[in-house]
Short mmCIF file of C-alpha atoms and ligand atoms in Angstrom, two decimals:
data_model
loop_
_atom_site.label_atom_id
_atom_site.label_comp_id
_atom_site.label_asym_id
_atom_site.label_seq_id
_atom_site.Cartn_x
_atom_site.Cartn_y
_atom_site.Cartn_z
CA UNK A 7 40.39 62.77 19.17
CA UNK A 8 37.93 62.21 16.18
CA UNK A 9 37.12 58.41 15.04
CA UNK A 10 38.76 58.54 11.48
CA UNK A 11 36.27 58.03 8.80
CA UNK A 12 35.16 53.97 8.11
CA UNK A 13 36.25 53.32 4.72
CA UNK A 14 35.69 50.00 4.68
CA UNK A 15 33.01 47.32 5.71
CA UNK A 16 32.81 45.51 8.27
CA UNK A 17 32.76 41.59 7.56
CA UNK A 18 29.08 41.24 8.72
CA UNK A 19 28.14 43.93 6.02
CA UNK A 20 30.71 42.31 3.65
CA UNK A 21 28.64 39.02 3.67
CA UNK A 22 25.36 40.64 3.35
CA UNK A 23 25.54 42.60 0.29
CA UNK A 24 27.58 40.43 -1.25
CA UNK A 25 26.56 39.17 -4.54
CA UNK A 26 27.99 37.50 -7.40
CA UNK A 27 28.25 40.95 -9.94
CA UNK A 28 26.60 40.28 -13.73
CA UNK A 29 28.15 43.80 -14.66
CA UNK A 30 31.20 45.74 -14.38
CA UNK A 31 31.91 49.61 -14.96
CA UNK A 32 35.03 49.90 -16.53
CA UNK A 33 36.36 51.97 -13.60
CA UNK A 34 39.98 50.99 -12.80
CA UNK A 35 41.05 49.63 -9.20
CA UNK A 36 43.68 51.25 -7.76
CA UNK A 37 46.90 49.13 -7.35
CA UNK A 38 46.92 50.05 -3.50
CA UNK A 39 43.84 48.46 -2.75
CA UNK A 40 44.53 45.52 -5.43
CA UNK A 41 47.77 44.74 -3.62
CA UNK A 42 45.22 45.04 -0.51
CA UNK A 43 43.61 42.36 -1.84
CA UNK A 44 46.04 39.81 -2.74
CA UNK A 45 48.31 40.67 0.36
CA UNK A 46 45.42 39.29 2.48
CA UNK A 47 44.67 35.80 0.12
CA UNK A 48 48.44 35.17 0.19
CA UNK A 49 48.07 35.84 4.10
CA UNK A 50 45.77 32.81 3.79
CA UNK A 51 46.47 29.06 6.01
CA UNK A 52 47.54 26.30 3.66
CA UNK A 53 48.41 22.59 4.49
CA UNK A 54 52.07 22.85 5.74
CA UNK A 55 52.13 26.33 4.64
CA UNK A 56 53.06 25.00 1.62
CA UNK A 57 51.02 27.89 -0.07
CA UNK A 58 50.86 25.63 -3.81
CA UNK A 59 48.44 28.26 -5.40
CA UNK A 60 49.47 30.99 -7.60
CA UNK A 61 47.44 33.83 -9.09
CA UNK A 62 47.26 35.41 -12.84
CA UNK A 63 46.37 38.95 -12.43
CA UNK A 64 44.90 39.90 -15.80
CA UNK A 65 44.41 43.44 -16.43
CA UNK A 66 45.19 44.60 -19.81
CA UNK A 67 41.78 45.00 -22.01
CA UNK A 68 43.56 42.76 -24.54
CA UNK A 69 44.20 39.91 -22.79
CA UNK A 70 40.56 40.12 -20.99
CA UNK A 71 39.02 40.12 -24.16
CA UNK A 72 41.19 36.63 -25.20
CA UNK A 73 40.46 35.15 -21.42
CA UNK A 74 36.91 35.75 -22.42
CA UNK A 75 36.87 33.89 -24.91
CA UNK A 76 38.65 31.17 -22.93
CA UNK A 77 35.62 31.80 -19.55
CA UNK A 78 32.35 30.79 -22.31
CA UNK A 79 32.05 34.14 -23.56
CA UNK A 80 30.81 35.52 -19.75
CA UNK A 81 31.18 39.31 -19.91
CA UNK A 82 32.19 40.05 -17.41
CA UNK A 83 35.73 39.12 -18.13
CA UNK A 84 36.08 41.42 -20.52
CA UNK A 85 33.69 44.71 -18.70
CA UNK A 86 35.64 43.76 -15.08
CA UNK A 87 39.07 45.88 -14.82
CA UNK A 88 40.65 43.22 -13.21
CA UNK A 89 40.58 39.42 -13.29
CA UNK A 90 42.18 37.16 -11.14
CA UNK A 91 42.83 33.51 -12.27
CA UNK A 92 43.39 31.33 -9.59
CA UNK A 93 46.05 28.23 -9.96
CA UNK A 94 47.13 25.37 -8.29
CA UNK A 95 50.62 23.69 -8.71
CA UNK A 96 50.38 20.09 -7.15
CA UNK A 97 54.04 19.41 -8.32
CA UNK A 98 55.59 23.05 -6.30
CA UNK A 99 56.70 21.46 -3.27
CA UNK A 100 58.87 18.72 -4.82
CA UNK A 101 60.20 21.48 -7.30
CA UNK A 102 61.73 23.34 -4.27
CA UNK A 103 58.60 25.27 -2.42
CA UNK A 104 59.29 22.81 0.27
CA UNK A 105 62.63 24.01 0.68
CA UNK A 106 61.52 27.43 0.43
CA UNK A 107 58.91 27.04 3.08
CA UNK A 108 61.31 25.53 5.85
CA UNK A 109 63.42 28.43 4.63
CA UNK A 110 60.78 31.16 5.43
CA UNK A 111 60.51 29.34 9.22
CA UNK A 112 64.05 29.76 10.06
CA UNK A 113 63.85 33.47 8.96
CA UNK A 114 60.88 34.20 10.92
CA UNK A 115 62.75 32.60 14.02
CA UNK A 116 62.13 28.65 13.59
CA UNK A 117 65.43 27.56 14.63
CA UNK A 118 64.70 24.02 15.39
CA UNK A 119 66.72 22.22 12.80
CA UNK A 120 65.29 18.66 14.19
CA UNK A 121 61.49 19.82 13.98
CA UNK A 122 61.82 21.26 10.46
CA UNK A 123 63.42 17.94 9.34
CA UNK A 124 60.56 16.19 11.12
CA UNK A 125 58.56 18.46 8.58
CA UNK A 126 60.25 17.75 5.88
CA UNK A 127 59.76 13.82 6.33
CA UNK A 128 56.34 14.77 7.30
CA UNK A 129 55.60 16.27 4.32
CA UNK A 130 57.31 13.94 1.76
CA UNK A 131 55.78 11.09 3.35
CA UNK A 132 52.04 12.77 3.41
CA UNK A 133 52.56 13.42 -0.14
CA UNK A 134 53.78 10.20 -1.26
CA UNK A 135 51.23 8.18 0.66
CA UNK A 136 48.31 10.65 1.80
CA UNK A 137 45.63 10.17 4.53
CA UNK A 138 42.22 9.53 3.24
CA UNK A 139 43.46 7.57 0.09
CA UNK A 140 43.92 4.15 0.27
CA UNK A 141 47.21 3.00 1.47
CA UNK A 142 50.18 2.84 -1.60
CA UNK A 143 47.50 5.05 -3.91
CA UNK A 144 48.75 8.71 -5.19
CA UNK A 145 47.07 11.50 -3.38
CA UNK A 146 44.42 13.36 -4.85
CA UNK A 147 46.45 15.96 -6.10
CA UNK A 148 43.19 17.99 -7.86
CA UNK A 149 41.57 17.74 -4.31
CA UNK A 150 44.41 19.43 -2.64
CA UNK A 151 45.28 22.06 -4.82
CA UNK A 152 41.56 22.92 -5.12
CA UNK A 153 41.36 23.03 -1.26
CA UNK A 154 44.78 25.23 -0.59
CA UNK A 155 43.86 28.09 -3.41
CA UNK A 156 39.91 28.55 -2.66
CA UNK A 157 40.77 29.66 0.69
CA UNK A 158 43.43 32.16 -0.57
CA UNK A 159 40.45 33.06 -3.40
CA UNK A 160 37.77 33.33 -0.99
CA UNK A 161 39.92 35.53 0.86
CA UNK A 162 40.87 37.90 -1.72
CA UNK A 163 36.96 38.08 -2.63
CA UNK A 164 35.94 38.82 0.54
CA UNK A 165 38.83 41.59 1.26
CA UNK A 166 37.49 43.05 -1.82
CA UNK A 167 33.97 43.66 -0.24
CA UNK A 168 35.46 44.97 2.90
CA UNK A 169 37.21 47.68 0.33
CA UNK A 170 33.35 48.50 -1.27
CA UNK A 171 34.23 46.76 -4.68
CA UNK A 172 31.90 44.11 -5.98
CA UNK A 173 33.26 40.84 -7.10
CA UNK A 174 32.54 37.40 -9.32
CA UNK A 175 33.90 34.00 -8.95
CA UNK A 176 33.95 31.72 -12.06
CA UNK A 177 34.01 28.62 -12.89
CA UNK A 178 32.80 28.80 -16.39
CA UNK A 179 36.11 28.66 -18.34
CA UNK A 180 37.87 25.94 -20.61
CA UNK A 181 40.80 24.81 -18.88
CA UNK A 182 43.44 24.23 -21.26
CA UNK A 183 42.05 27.55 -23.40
CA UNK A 184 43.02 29.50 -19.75
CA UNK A 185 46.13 27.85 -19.93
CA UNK A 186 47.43 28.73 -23.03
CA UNK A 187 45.46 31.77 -23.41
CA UNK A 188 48.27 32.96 -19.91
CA UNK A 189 50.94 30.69 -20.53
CA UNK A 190 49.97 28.40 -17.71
CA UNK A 191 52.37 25.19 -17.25
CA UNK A 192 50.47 22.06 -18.27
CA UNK A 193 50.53 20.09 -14.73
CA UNK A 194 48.92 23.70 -13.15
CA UNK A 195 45.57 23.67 -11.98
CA UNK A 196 43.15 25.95 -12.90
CA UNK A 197 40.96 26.31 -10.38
CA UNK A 198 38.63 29.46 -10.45
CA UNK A 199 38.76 33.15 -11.92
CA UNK A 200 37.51 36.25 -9.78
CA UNK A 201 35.96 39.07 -11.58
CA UNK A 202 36.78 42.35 -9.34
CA UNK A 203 35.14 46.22 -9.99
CA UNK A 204 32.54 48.22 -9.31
CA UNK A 205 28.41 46.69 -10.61
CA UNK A 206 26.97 47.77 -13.50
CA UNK A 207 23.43 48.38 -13.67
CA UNK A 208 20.77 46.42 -11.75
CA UNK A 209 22.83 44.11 -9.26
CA UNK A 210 21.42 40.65 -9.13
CA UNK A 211 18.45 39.71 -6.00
CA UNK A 212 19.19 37.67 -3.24
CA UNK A 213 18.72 33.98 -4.44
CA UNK A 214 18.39 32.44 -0.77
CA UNK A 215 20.07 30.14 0.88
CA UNK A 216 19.00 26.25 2.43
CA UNK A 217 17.93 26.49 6.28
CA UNK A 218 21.05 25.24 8.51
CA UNK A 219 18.91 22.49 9.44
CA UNK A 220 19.03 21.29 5.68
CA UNK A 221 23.28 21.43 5.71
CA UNK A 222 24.66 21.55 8.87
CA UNK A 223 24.26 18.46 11.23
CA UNK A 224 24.85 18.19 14.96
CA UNK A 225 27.25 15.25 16.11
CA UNK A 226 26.62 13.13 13.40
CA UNK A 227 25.30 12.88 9.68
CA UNK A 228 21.53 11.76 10.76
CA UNK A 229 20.83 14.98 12.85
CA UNK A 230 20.48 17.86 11.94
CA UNK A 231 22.11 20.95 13.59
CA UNK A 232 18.47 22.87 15.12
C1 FMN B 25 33.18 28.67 -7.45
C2 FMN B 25 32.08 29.45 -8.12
C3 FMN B 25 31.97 29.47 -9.49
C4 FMN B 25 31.01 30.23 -10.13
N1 FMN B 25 31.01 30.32 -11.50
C5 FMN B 25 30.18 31.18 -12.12
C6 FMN B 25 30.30 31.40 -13.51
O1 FMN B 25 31.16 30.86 -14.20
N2 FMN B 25 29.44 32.29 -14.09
C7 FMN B 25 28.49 32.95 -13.37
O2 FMN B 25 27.75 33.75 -13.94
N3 FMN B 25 28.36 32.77 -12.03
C8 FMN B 25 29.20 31.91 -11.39
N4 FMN B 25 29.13 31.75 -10.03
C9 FMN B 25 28.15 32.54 -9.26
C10 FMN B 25 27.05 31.68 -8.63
O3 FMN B 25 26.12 31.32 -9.61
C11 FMN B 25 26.43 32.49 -7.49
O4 FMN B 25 27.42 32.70 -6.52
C12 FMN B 25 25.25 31.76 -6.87
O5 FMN B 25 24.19 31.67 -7.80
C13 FMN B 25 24.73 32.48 -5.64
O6 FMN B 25 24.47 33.84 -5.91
P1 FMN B 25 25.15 34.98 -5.06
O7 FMN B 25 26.63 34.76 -5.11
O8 FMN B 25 24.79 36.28 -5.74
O9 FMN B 25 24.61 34.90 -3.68
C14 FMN B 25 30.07 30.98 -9.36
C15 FMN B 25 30.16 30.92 -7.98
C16 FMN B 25 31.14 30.19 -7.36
C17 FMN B 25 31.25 30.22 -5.86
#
């Protein structure tokens, strides 16, 4: 039987060519491979699997050219055929996600009414007095948000390399002019925009990278990882 022809990258090749895209054609993505793309970020891991981002797909030309204006003027909002503007929601799982998410366990065979109470309690209690913050002080609300929706981002960048389009994160853009620009609840996050197309013109060189010995540590802070 013939190997059917690769029509996408591998990761490796993904995270080689890679680069953050100054230009965009105009050319359109298809809605197949868009939903590609955002199927695999929502397939993302979140804390609880509370999954407290939510996206803004912006496609028509109009509202590009107003979410420009809103992202300092960058052009490639407005050239790109499709931008994505990532959100957070730090108040989702009080306002019934939490619910939602014990929900989607039962359905997908989680019948262990004790355990998913134990989540519940779990949950409301890591919310209402988090690790890492000093004991009685809110959580860092920005922080977790900001942590839950990159990965889903990241993802959704990188499954658009492995489909041969080229990609820009953001994180040049006014807050409150996104939000209003979308209609974006005040107590949502913001957290970055993704630029996704095919490059325009020259693509931009390789800027390098720190050695791992400069980053990455072995054990402890004072060594590093060799
Ligand atoms: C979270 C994030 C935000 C960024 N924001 C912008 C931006 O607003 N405008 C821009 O031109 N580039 C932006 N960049 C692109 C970076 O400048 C670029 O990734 C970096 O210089 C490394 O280049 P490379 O991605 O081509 O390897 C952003 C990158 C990241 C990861």
């Amino acid at each position: 039987m013939s190997q059917p022809i690769p029509t996408e990258k591998t990761f490796s090749e993904a995270v080689r060519d890679r680069r953050a895209t100054p230009h965009f054609l105009s050319d359109p993505v298809p809605d197949s491979d868009l939903k590609k793309i955002l199927q695999a970020g929502l397939a993302a891991p979140s804390g609880y699997n509370l999954q407290p981002w939510r996206f803004v797909v912006v496609r028509d030309p109009a509202q590009r050219k107003r979410l420009r204006e809103a992202a300092m003027s960058q052009p490639k909002v407005e050239e790109a055929p499709v931008v994505i503007v990532a959100c957070g929601d730090p108040e989702a799982w009080r306002n019934g996600d939490l619910d939602e998410v014990l929900q989607l366990s039962r359905h997908y065979g989680f019948h262990d009414e004790k355990r998913l109470e134990s989540i519940r309690a779990t949950v409301t209690n890591f919310f209402e007095s988090a690790p890492g913050v000093a004991s009685g002080a809110a959580p860092d609300f920005a922080v977790w948000v900001n942590r839950q929706t990159m990965l889903a981002f990241t993802t959704m960048m990188w499954m658009a390399e492995v489909l041969g389009y080229d990609t820009a994160p953001m994180e040049g853009f006014y807050e409150d002019k996104v939000r209003a620009t979308l209609g974006i609840p005040d107590h949502v996050r913001v957290v970055a925009l993704l630029a996704i197309g095919r490059l325009s013109g020259p693509d931009k060189p390789f800027a390098g990278r720190f050695p791992m010995n400069r980053t990455v540590f072995a054990d402890s802070w004072a060594s590093p990882l060799t």
